[in-house]
């Protein structure tokens, strides 16, 4: 007895769209035609086209991005960047400033949206607590969406500066000429040296974050909150939140031995009753 295998129409459409993407008809980062237009082109209904797009999304070929449509992905695995723990002086520009781990390479980064700096009420209670102010306090907010020149947006970074920092260095409200320059201005105004602590966690992006990073809302993001402590008075002077698509970054941590794990180590070949065993 022969078994008849039914080949679905949507798989044929998905295969043809994928072949056309691979042939260069639609470049990475570009938008596919609307579902209605694809339906008309292939002589199929919207449901069939929707299933074809879903199949391509499952294969990692395209993404459905809220507010932008169906976007061609930058390969099955987008360029990742290891994120260590080294802060460097920024030598890529003429201004004094810092490069933090995800931006420590030599390539030039660009702004994907117009940078914004201005006073706004800090309504996020978690950030307010880390900055040492009451929720609702007006603080200087710096908003950026940045990434390397040839890549899609890499990260959203939002910095909140303590009011005393703005009093000490009012220039932090300006559009400075280089990355991290505003931190240099704070240090120059009496907060040298700023020390930093980071808190990492994974979460679901908000619709606005997904739109800015050009990712589907189903893709988790890595949220990194950096707290900068003033070397002048030992209190928080700035808090910066980085939001990075989870397929763009991996964190790297060097593990250090506790004093209890330092040599000399007991002779593991000796009697068990001479060794403290963790049960």
PDB file of C-alpha atoms in Angstrom:
ATOM      1  CA  UNK A   1       0.000   0.000   0.000  1.00  0.00           C
ATOM      2  CA  UNK A   2       1.364   3.397  -0.987  1.00  0.00           C
ATOM      3  CA  UNK A   3       1.185   6.272   1.470  1.00  0.00           C
ATOM      4  CA  UNK A   4       0.355   9.605  -0.117  1.00  0.00           C
ATOM      5  CA  UNK A   5       2.265  12.498   1.386  1.00  0.00           C
ATOM      6  CA  UNK A   6       0.518  15.846   1.053  1.00  0.00           C
ATOM      7  CA  UNK A   7       2.936  18.738   0.553  1.00  0.00           C
ATOM      8  CA  UNK A   8       1.645  21.964   2.032  1.00  0.00           C
ATOM      9  CA  UNK A   9       1.428  25.051  -0.153  1.00  0.00           C
ATOM     10  CA  UNK A  10       2.814  27.300   2.584  1.00  0.00           C
ATOM     11  CA  UNK A  11       6.065  25.306   2.656  1.00  0.00           C
ATOM     12  CA  UNK A  12       6.549  25.893  -1.073  1.00  0.00           C
ATOM     13  CA  UNK A  13       6.000  29.616  -0.554  1.00  0.00           C
ATOM     14  CA  UNK A  14       8.405  29.674   2.404  1.00  0.00           C
ATOM     15  CA  UNK A  15      11.066  27.888   0.337  1.00  0.00           C
ATOM     16  CA  UNK A  16      10.696  30.368  -2.521  1.00  0.00           C
ATOM     17  CA  UNK A  17      10.890  33.418  -0.230  1.00  0.00           C
ATOM     18  CA  UNK A  18      13.982  31.954   1.457  1.00  0.00           C
ATOM     19  CA  UNK A  19      15.632  31.313  -1.924  1.00  0.00           C
ATOM     20  CA  UNK A  20      14.958  34.903  -2.992  1.00  0.00           C
ATOM     21  CA  UNK A  21      16.430  36.205   0.288  1.00  0.00           C
ATOM     22  CA  UNK A  22      19.548  34.082  -0.219  1.00  0.00           C
ATOM     23  CA  UNK A  23      19.789  35.400  -3.791  1.00  0.00           C
ATOM     24  CA  UNK A  24      19.916  38.959  -2.431  1.00  0.00           C
ATOM     25  CA  UNK A  25      16.476  40.219  -3.434  1.00  0.00           C
ATOM     26  CA  UNK A  26      15.866  41.261   0.184  1.00  0.00           C
ATOM     27  CA  UNK A  27      18.933  42.279   2.162  1.00  0.00           C
ATOM     28  CA  UNK A  28      19.465  41.655   5.911  1.00  0.00           C
ATOM     29  CA  UNK A  29      17.586  44.294   7.866  1.00  0.00           C
ATOM     30  CA  UNK A  30      15.167  45.048   5.025  1.00  0.00           C
ATOM     31  CA  UNK A  31      11.424  44.543   5.200  1.00  0.00           C
ATOM     32  CA  UNK A  32       9.474  41.967   3.222  1.00  0.00           C
ATOM     33  CA  UNK A  33       6.325  43.059   1.352  1.00  0.00           C
ATOM     34  CA  UNK A  34       3.117  43.161   3.357  1.00  0.00           C
ATOM     35  CA  UNK A  35       1.154  39.950   3.815  1.00  0.00           C
ATOM     36  CA  UNK A  36      -1.576  41.188   1.450  1.00  0.00           C
ATOM     37  CA  UNK A  37       1.009  41.949  -1.236  1.00  0.00           C
ATOM     38  CA  UNK A  38       2.672  38.546  -0.834  1.00  0.00           C
ATOM     39  CA  UNK A  39      -0.738  36.876  -0.948  1.00  0.00           C
ATOM     40  CA  UNK A  40      -1.528  38.615  -4.225  1.00  0.00           C
ATOM     41  CA  UNK A  41       1.887  37.735  -5.682  1.00  0.00           C
ATOM     42  CA  UNK A  42       1.636  34.038  -4.797  1.00  0.00           C
ATOM     43  CA  UNK A  43      -2.088  33.695  -5.433  1.00  0.00           C
ATOM     44  CA  UNK A  44      -2.681  32.530  -1.874  1.00  0.00           C
ATOM     45  CA  UNK A  45      -4.707  33.738   1.094  1.00  0.00           C
ATOM     46  CA  UNK A  46      -3.279  35.640   4.075  1.00  0.00           C
ATOM     47  CA  UNK A  47      -3.437  32.585   6.328  1.00  0.00           C
ATOM     48  CA  UNK A  48      -1.222  30.602   3.981  1.00  0.00           C
ATOM     49  CA  UNK A  49       1.268  33.469   3.732  1.00  0.00           C
ATOM     50  CA  UNK A  50       1.184  33.868   7.518  1.00  0.00           C
ATOM     51  CA  UNK A  51       2.069  30.180   7.946  1.00  0.00           C
ATOM     52  CA  UNK A  52       4.928  30.558   5.438  1.00  0.00           C
ATOM     53  CA  UNK A  53       6.298  33.543   7.346  1.00  0.00           C
ATOM     54  CA  UNK A  54       5.957  31.665  10.642  1.00  0.00           C
ATOM     55  CA  UNK A  55       7.972  28.797   9.157  1.00  0.00           C
ATOM     56  CA  UNK A  56      10.700  31.199   8.038  1.00  0.00           C
ATOM     57  CA  UNK A  57      10.720  32.814  11.485  1.00  0.00           C
ATOM     58  CA  UNK A  58      11.147  29.386  13.103  1.00  0.00           C
ATOM     59  CA  UNK A  59      14.128  28.785  10.796  1.00  0.00           C
ATOM     60  CA  UNK A  60      15.692  32.091  11.829  1.00  0.00           C
ATOM     61  CA  UNK A  61      15.406  33.621   8.349  1.00  0.00           C
ATOM     62  CA  UNK A  62      13.029  36.487   9.200  1.00  0.00           C
ATOM     63  CA  UNK A  63      11.576  38.171  12.268  1.00  0.00           C
ATOM     64  CA  UNK A  64       8.202  39.721  12.850  1.00  0.00           C
ATOM     65  CA  UNK A  65       9.076  43.058  14.451  1.00  0.00           C
ATOM     66  CA  UNK A  66       6.261  45.067  16.001  1.00  0.00           C
ATOM     67  CA  UNK A  67       5.727  48.324  14.158  1.00  0.00           C
ATOM     68  CA  UNK A  68       8.117  47.424  11.316  1.00  0.00           C
ATOM     69  CA  UNK A  69       6.712  44.290   9.697  1.00  0.00           C
ATOM     70  CA  UNK A  70       8.603  41.172   8.587  1.00  0.00           C
ATOM     71  CA  UNK A  71      12.355  41.841   8.723  1.00  0.00           C
ATOM     72  CA  UNK A  72      15.105  39.761   7.127  1.00  0.00           C
ATOM     73  CA  UNK A  73      17.501  38.584   9.823  1.00  0.00           C
ATOM     74  CA  UNK A  74      21.253  39.121   9.762  1.00  0.00           C
ATOM     75  CA  UNK A  75      21.945  35.397   9.460  1.00  0.00           C
ATOM     76  CA  UNK A  76      20.969  32.524  11.728  1.00  0.00           C
ATOM     77  CA  UNK A  77      23.221  33.920  14.448  1.00  0.00           C
ATOM     78  CA  UNK A  78      23.806  37.666  14.586  1.00  0.00           C
ATOM     79  CA  UNK A  79      27.210  39.001  15.522  1.00  0.00           C
ATOM     80  CA  UNK A  80      27.773  38.495  19.231  1.00  0.00           C
ATOM     81  CA  UNK A  81      30.031  40.467  21.506  1.00  0.00           C
ATOM     82  CA  UNK A  82      31.630  39.138  24.674  1.00  0.00           C
ATOM     83  CA  UNK A  83      31.075  41.453  27.607  1.00  0.00           C
ATOM     84  CA  UNK A  84      33.862  41.309  30.161  1.00  0.00           C
ATOM     85  CA  UNK A  85      34.638  43.633  33.049  1.00  0.00           C
ATOM     86  CA  UNK A  86      37.269  46.025  31.705  1.00  0.00           C
ATOM     87  CA  UNK A  87      36.622  49.784  31.451  1.00  0.00           C
ATOM     88  CA  UNK A  88      38.971  51.558  29.030  1.00  0.00           C
ATOM     89  CA  UNK A  89      39.837  55.122  28.223  1.00  0.00           C
ATOM     90  CA  UNK A  90      38.154  55.987  24.930  1.00  0.00           C
ATOM     91  CA  UNK A  91      40.845  56.684  22.333  1.00  0.00           C
ATOM     92  CA  UNK A  92      38.556  56.560  19.296  1.00  0.00           C
ATOM     93  CA  UNK A  93      37.582  60.252  19.610  1.00  0.00           C
ATOM     94  CA  UNK A  94      39.346  63.478  20.493  1.00  0.00           C
ATOM     95  CA  UNK A  95      37.330  63.893  23.694  1.00  0.00           C
ATOM     96  CA  UNK A  96      38.123  62.399  27.066  1.00  0.00           C
ATOM     97  CA  UNK A  97      35.813  59.577  28.033  1.00  0.00           C
ATOM     98  CA  UNK A  98      35.361  55.871  28.692  1.00  0.00           C
ATOM     99  CA  UNK A  99      34.488  52.740  26.739  1.00  0.00           C
ATOM    100  CA  UNK A 100      32.623  50.074  28.671  1.00  0.00           C
ATOM    101  CA  UNK A 101      32.853  46.322  27.963  1.00  0.00           C
ATOM    102  CA  UNK A 102      30.372  45.990  25.091  1.00  0.00           C
ATOM    103  CA  UNK A 103      31.902  49.003  23.332  1.00  0.00           C
ATOM    104  CA  UNK A 104      35.583  48.325  23.902  1.00  0.00           C
ATOM    105  CA  UNK A 105      36.403  47.438  20.287  1.00  0.00           C
ATOM    106  CA  UNK A 106      38.084  49.774  17.834  1.00  0.00           C
ATOM    107  CA  UNK A 107      35.205  50.149  15.360  1.00  0.00           C
ATOM    108  CA  UNK A 108      33.111  53.278  15.267  1.00  0.00           C
ATOM    109  CA  UNK A 109      29.634  53.154  16.805  1.00  0.00           C
ATOM    110  CA  UNK A 110      26.747  55.276  15.582  1.00  0.00           C
ATOM    111  CA  UNK A 111      23.451  56.589  16.945  1.00  0.00           C
ATOM    112  CA  UNK A 112      20.383  54.847  15.502  1.00  0.00           C
ATOM    113  CA  UNK A 113      18.027  57.499  16.860  1.00  0.00           C
ATOM    114  CA  UNK A 114      18.640  61.120  17.789  1.00  0.00           C
ATOM    115  CA  UNK A 115      20.274  61.287  21.263  1.00  0.00           C
ATOM    116  CA  UNK A 116      18.188  62.978  23.939  1.00  0.00           C
ATOM    117  CA  UNK A 117      19.304  64.703  27.143  1.00  0.00           C
ATOM    118  CA  UNK A 118      17.010  66.545  29.518  1.00  0.00           C
ATOM    119  CA  UNK A 119      15.434  66.667  32.957  1.00  0.00           C
ATOM    120  CA  UNK A 120      12.621  64.175  33.587  1.00  0.00           C
ATOM    121  CA  UNK A 121      10.953  62.746  36.703  1.00  0.00           C
ATOM    122  CA  UNK A 122      12.564  59.417  37.612  1.00  0.00           C
ATOM    123  CA  UNK A 123       9.480  57.226  38.067  1.00  0.00           C
ATOM    124  CA  UNK A 124      11.206  53.813  38.125  1.00  0.00           C
ATOM    125  CA  UNK A 125      11.423  52.956  41.861  1.00  0.00           C
ATOM    126  CA  UNK A 126      14.273  50.478  41.372  1.00  0.00           C
ATOM    127  CA  UNK A 127      16.459  52.982  39.510  1.00  0.00           C
ATOM    128  CA  UNK A 128      15.522  55.738  41.956  1.00  0.00           C
ATOM    129  CA  UNK A 129      16.611  53.604  44.907  1.00  0.00           C
ATOM    130  CA  UNK A 130      19.938  52.759  43.223  1.00  0.00           C
ATOM    131  CA  UNK A 131      20.530  56.456  42.481  1.00  0.00           C
ATOM    132  CA  UNK A 132      19.593  57.456  46.020  1.00  0.00           C
ATOM    133  CA  UNK A 133      16.633  59.715  45.207  1.00  0.00           C
ATOM    134  CA  UNK A 134      12.894  59.566  45.862  1.00  0.00           C
ATOM    135  CA  UNK A 135      10.720  58.242  42.990  1.00  0.00           C
ATOM    136  CA  UNK A 136       9.423  61.167  40.959  1.00  0.00           C
ATOM    137  CA  UNK A 137      12.521  63.310  41.536  1.00  0.00           C
ATOM    138  CA  UNK A 138      13.489  65.289  38.389  1.00  0.00           C
ATOM    139  CA  UNK A 139      16.919  64.094  37.232  1.00  0.00           C
ATOM    140  CA  UNK A 140      19.057  64.481  34.127  1.00  0.00           C
ATOM    141  CA  UNK A 141      18.248  61.638  31.691  1.00  0.00           C
ATOM    142  CA  UNK A 142      20.459  60.733  28.740  1.00  0.00           C
ATOM    143  CA  UNK A 143      18.931  58.394  26.129  1.00  0.00           C
ATOM    144  CA  UNK A 144      20.878  56.610  23.377  1.00  0.00           C
ATOM    145  CA  UNK A 145      20.382  53.748  20.891  1.00  0.00           C
ATOM    146  CA  UNK A 146      23.807  52.756  19.564  1.00  0.00           C
ATOM    147  CA  UNK A 147      25.726  50.079  17.700  1.00  0.00           C
ATOM    148  CA  UNK A 148      28.585  49.522  15.231  1.00  0.00           C
ATOM    149  CA  UNK A 149      28.232  51.218  11.851  1.00  0.00           C
ATOM    150  CA  UNK A 150      27.533  48.073   9.813  1.00  0.00           C
ATOM    151  CA  UNK A 151      25.191  46.347  12.267  1.00  0.00           C
ATOM    152  CA  UNK A 152      21.594  46.733  13.448  1.00  0.00           C
ATOM    153  CA  UNK A 153      21.026  48.542  16.770  1.00  0.00           C
ATOM    154  CA  UNK A 154      23.065  46.847  19.495  1.00  0.00           C
ATOM    155  CA  UNK A 155      21.858  48.471  22.691  1.00  0.00           C
ATOM    156  CA  UNK A 156      19.609  51.018  24.315  1.00  0.00           C
ATOM    157  CA  UNK A 157      21.344  52.905  27.086  1.00  0.00           C
ATOM    158  CA  UNK A 158      19.628  55.299  29.457  1.00  0.00           C
ATOM    159  CA  UNK A 159      21.623  57.208  32.061  1.00  0.00           C
ATOM    160  CA  UNK A 160      20.212  59.045  35.071  1.00  0.00           C
ATOM    161  CA  UNK A 161      22.527  61.568  36.751  1.00  0.00           C
ATOM    162  CA  UNK A 162      22.061  62.565  40.380  1.00  0.00           C
ATOM    163  CA  UNK A 163      20.948  66.217  40.776  1.00  0.00           C
ATOM    164  CA  UNK A 164      24.158  67.135  42.635  1.00  0.00           C
ATOM    165  CA  UNK A 165      26.138  65.888  39.627  1.00  0.00           C
ATOM    166  CA  UNK A 166      24.291  68.298  37.337  1.00  0.00           C
ATOM    167  CA  UNK A 167      24.969  71.149  39.777  1.00  0.00           C
ATOM    168  CA  UNK A 168      28.661  70.246  39.842  1.00  0.00           C
ATOM    169  CA  UNK A 169      28.928  69.667  36.070  1.00  0.00           C
ATOM    170  CA  UNK A 170      26.066  71.348  34.154  1.00  0.00           C
ATOM    171  CA  UNK A 171      27.826  70.428  30.885  1.00  0.00           C
ATOM    172  CA  UNK A 172      26.485  66.857  31.227  1.00  0.00           C
ATOM    173  CA  UNK A 173      23.241  68.153  29.698  1.00  0.00           C
ATOM    174  CA  UNK A 174      24.995  68.960  26.400  1.00  0.00           C
ATOM    175  CA  UNK A 175      25.494  66.694  23.411  1.00  0.00           C
ATOM    176  CA  UNK A 176      29.125  65.889  24.120  1.00  0.00           C
ATOM    177  CA  UNK A 177      31.534  64.951  21.305  1.00  0.00           C
ATOM    178  CA  UNK A 178      32.393  61.452  22.431  1.00  0.00           C
ATOM    179  CA  UNK A 179      31.151  58.352  24.289  1.00  0.00           C
ATOM    180  CA  UNK A 180      31.557  58.480  28.050  1.00  0.00           C
ATOM    181  CA  UNK A 181      32.668  62.113  27.984  1.00  0.00           C
ATOM    182  CA  UNK A 182      29.974  63.123  30.482  1.00  0.00           C
ATOM    183  CA  UNK A 183      31.514  60.734  33.025  1.00  0.00           C
ATOM    184  CA  UNK A 184      34.830  62.504  32.583  1.00  0.00           C
ATOM    185  CA  UNK A 185      33.048  65.805  33.232  1.00  0.00           C
ATOM    186  CA  UNK A 186      31.594  64.437  36.485  1.00  0.00           C
ATOM    187  CA  UNK A 187      35.015  63.230  37.610  1.00  0.00           C
ATOM    188  CA  UNK A 188      36.592  66.549  36.671  1.00  0.00           C
ATOM    189  CA  UNK A 189      33.960  68.316  38.814  1.00  0.00           C
ATOM    190  CA  UNK A 190      35.025  66.474  41.980  1.00  0.00           C
ATOM    191  CA  UNK A 191      33.734  62.903  41.669  1.00  0.00           C
ATOM    192  CA  UNK A 192      37.029  61.266  40.666  1.00  0.00           C
ATOM    193  CA  UNK A 193      37.398  58.318  40.562  1.00  0.00           C
ATOM    194  CA  UNK A 194      33.962  56.904  39.791  1.00  0.00           C
ATOM    195  CA  UNK A 195      33.682  53.187  40.556  1.00  0.00           C
ATOM    196  CA  UNK A 196      31.058  50.955  38.977  1.00  0.00           C
ATOM    197  CA  UNK A 197      28.950  47.949  39.933  1.00  0.00           C
ATOM    198  CA  UNK A 198      26.683  46.125  37.485  1.00  0.00           C
ATOM    199  CA  UNK A 199      23.503  44.098  37.973  1.00  0.00           C
ATOM    200  CA  UNK A 200      22.500  41.712  35.159  1.00  0.00           C
ATOM    201  CA  UNK A 201      19.152  40.038  34.534  1.00  0.00           C
ATOM    202  CA  UNK A 202      17.160  38.648  31.604  1.00  0.00           C
ATOM    203  CA  UNK A 203      13.622  39.847  30.899  1.00  0.00           C
ATOM    204  CA  UNK A 204      11.042  40.348  28.166  1.00  0.00           C
ATOM    205  CA  UNK A 205      11.414  43.602  26.202  1.00  0.00           C
ATOM    206  CA  UNK A 206       8.739  46.246  26.197  1.00  0.00           C
ATOM    207  CA  UNK A 207       7.108  46.969  22.810  1.00  0.00           C
ATOM    208  CA  UNK A 208       9.144  50.196  22.512  1.00  0.00           C
ATOM    209  CA  UNK A 209      12.416  48.377  23.323  1.00  0.00           C
ATOM    210  CA  UNK A 210      11.664  45.679  20.735  1.00  0.00           C
ATOM    211  CA  UNK A 211      10.947  48.336  18.118  1.00  0.00           C
ATOM    212  CA  UNK A 212      14.157  50.266  18.837  1.00  0.00           C
ATOM    213  CA  UNK A 213      16.330  47.122  18.817  1.00  0.00           C
ATOM    214  CA  UNK A 214      14.499  45.751  15.745  1.00  0.00           C
ATOM    215  CA  UNK A 215      13.692  42.447  17.417  1.00  0.00           C
ATOM    216  CA  UNK A 216      10.503  40.464  18.003  1.00  0.00           C
ATOM    217  CA  UNK A 217       8.910  40.996  21.382  1.00  0.00           C
ATOM    218  CA  UNK A 218       9.296  37.253  22.003  1.00  0.00           C
ATOM    219  CA  UNK A 219      13.112  37.537  22.117  1.00  0.00           C
ATOM    220  CA  UNK A 220      14.414  38.173  25.675  1.00  0.00           C
ATOM    221  CA  UNK A 221      16.800  41.022  26.379  1.00  0.00           C
ATOM    222  CA  UNK A 222      19.712  41.290  28.770  1.00  0.00           C
ATOM    223  CA  UNK A 223      19.226  44.214  31.137  1.00  0.00           C
ATOM    224  CA  UNK A 224      22.441  45.568  32.642  1.00  0.00           C
ATOM    225  CA  UNK A 225      22.102  48.247  35.309  1.00  0.00           C
ATOM    226  CA  UNK A 226      25.372  50.028  36.116  1.00  0.00           C
ATOM    227  CA  UNK A 227      25.689  52.071  39.297  1.00  0.00           C
ATOM    228  CA  UNK A 228      28.448  54.665  39.347  1.00  0.00           C
ATOM    229  CA  UNK A 229      29.675  55.695  42.799  1.00  0.00           C
ATOM    230  CA  UNK A 230      31.408  59.035  43.314  1.00  0.00           C
ATOM    231  CA  UNK A 231      34.987  58.896  44.532  1.00  0.00           C
ATOM    232  CA  UNK A 232      34.399  62.274  46.124  1.00  0.00           C
ATOM    233  CA  UNK A 233      31.617  61.469  48.593  1.00  0.00           C
ATOM    234  CA  UNK A 234      31.106  57.699  48.209  1.00  0.00           C
ATOM    235  CA  UNK A 235      27.453  58.086  47.095  1.00  0.00           C
ATOM    236  CA  UNK A 236      25.798  57.113  43.774  1.00  0.00           C
ATOM    237  CA  UNK A 237      26.342  59.780  41.132  1.00  0.00           C
ATOM    238  CA  UNK A 238      24.843  58.037  38.091  1.00  0.00           C
ATOM    239  CA  UNK A 239      22.868  54.936  37.125  1.00  0.00           C
ATOM    240  CA  UNK A 240      22.904  53.620  33.559  1.00  0.00           C
ATOM    241  CA  UNK A 241      20.609  50.937  32.163  1.00  0.00           C
ATOM    242  CA  UNK A 242      21.710  48.975  29.090  1.00  0.00           C
ATOM    243  CA  UNK A 243      19.167  46.874  27.191  1.00  0.00           C
ATOM    244  CA  UNK A 244      20.699  44.416  24.700  1.00  0.00           C
ATOM    245  CA  UNK A 245      18.996  41.736  22.597  1.00  0.00           C
ATOM    246  CA  UNK A 246      19.926  38.375  24.093  1.00  0.00           C
ATOM    247  CA  UNK A 247      21.246  37.050  20.778  1.00  0.00           C
ATOM    248  CA  UNK A 248      23.794  39.877  20.571  1.00  0.00           C
ATOM    249  CA  UNK A 249      25.810  39.485  23.755  1.00  0.00           C
ATOM    250  CA  UNK A 250      27.356  36.936  26.081  1.00  0.00           C
ATOM    251  CA  UNK A 251      28.834  37.827  29.438  1.00  0.00           C
ATOM    252  CA  UNK A 252      32.320  36.677  30.402  1.00  0.00           C
ATOM    253  CA  UNK A 253      33.336  36.302  34.042  1.00  0.00           C
ATOM    254  CA  UNK A 254      36.672  35.187  35.442  1.00  0.00           C
ATOM    255  CA  UNK A 255      36.145  33.035  38.549  1.00  0.00           C
ATOM    256  CA  UNK A 256      38.403  33.589  41.536  1.00  0.00           C
ATOM    257  CA  UNK A 257      39.260  31.126  44.282  1.00  0.00           C
ATOM    258  CA  UNK A 258      38.044  31.832  47.795  1.00  0.00           C
ATOM    259  CA  UNK A 259      40.652  31.676  50.543  1.00  0.00           C
ATOM    260  CA  UNK A 260      39.241  28.265  51.528  1.00  0.00           C
ATOM    261  CA  UNK A 261      40.078  26.902  48.065  1.00  0.00           C
ATOM    262  CA  UNK A 262      43.700  28.077  48.012  1.00  0.00           C
ATOM    263  CA  UNK A 263      46.686  25.729  48.408  1.00  0.00           C
ATOM    264  CA  UNK A 264      47.908  23.825  50.280  1.00  0.00           C
ATOM    265  CA  UNK A 265      45.196  21.326  49.405  1.00  0.00           C
ATOM    266  CA  UNK A 266      44.726  18.117  51.445  1.00  0.00           C
ATOM    267  CA  UNK A 267      46.228  14.953  49.987  1.00  0.00           C
ATOM    268  CA  UNK A 268      43.231  13.450  48.201  1.00  0.00           C
ATOM    269  CA  UNK A 269      44.986  10.109  48.174  1.00  0.00           C
ATOM    270  CA  UNK A 270      44.970   9.861  51.986  1.00  0.00           C
ATOM    271  CA  UNK A 271      42.370   8.376  54.300  1.00  0.00           C
ATOM    272  CA  UNK A 272      38.907   9.894  53.858  1.00  0.00           C
ATOM    273  CA  UNK A 273      38.610  10.590  57.578  1.00  0.00           C
ATOM    274  CA  UNK A 274      41.503  13.057  57.241  1.00  0.00           C
ATOM    275  CA  UNK A 275      39.699  15.148  54.635  1.00  0.00           C
ATOM    276  CA  UNK A 276      36.735  17.413  55.187  1.00  0.00           C
ATOM    277  CA  UNK A 277      34.135  16.266  52.693  1.00  0.00           C
ATOM    278  CA  UNK A 278      31.262  18.464  51.550  1.00  0.00           C
ATOM    279  CA  UNK A 279      28.236  16.182  51.784  1.00  0.00           C
TER     280      UNK A 279
END
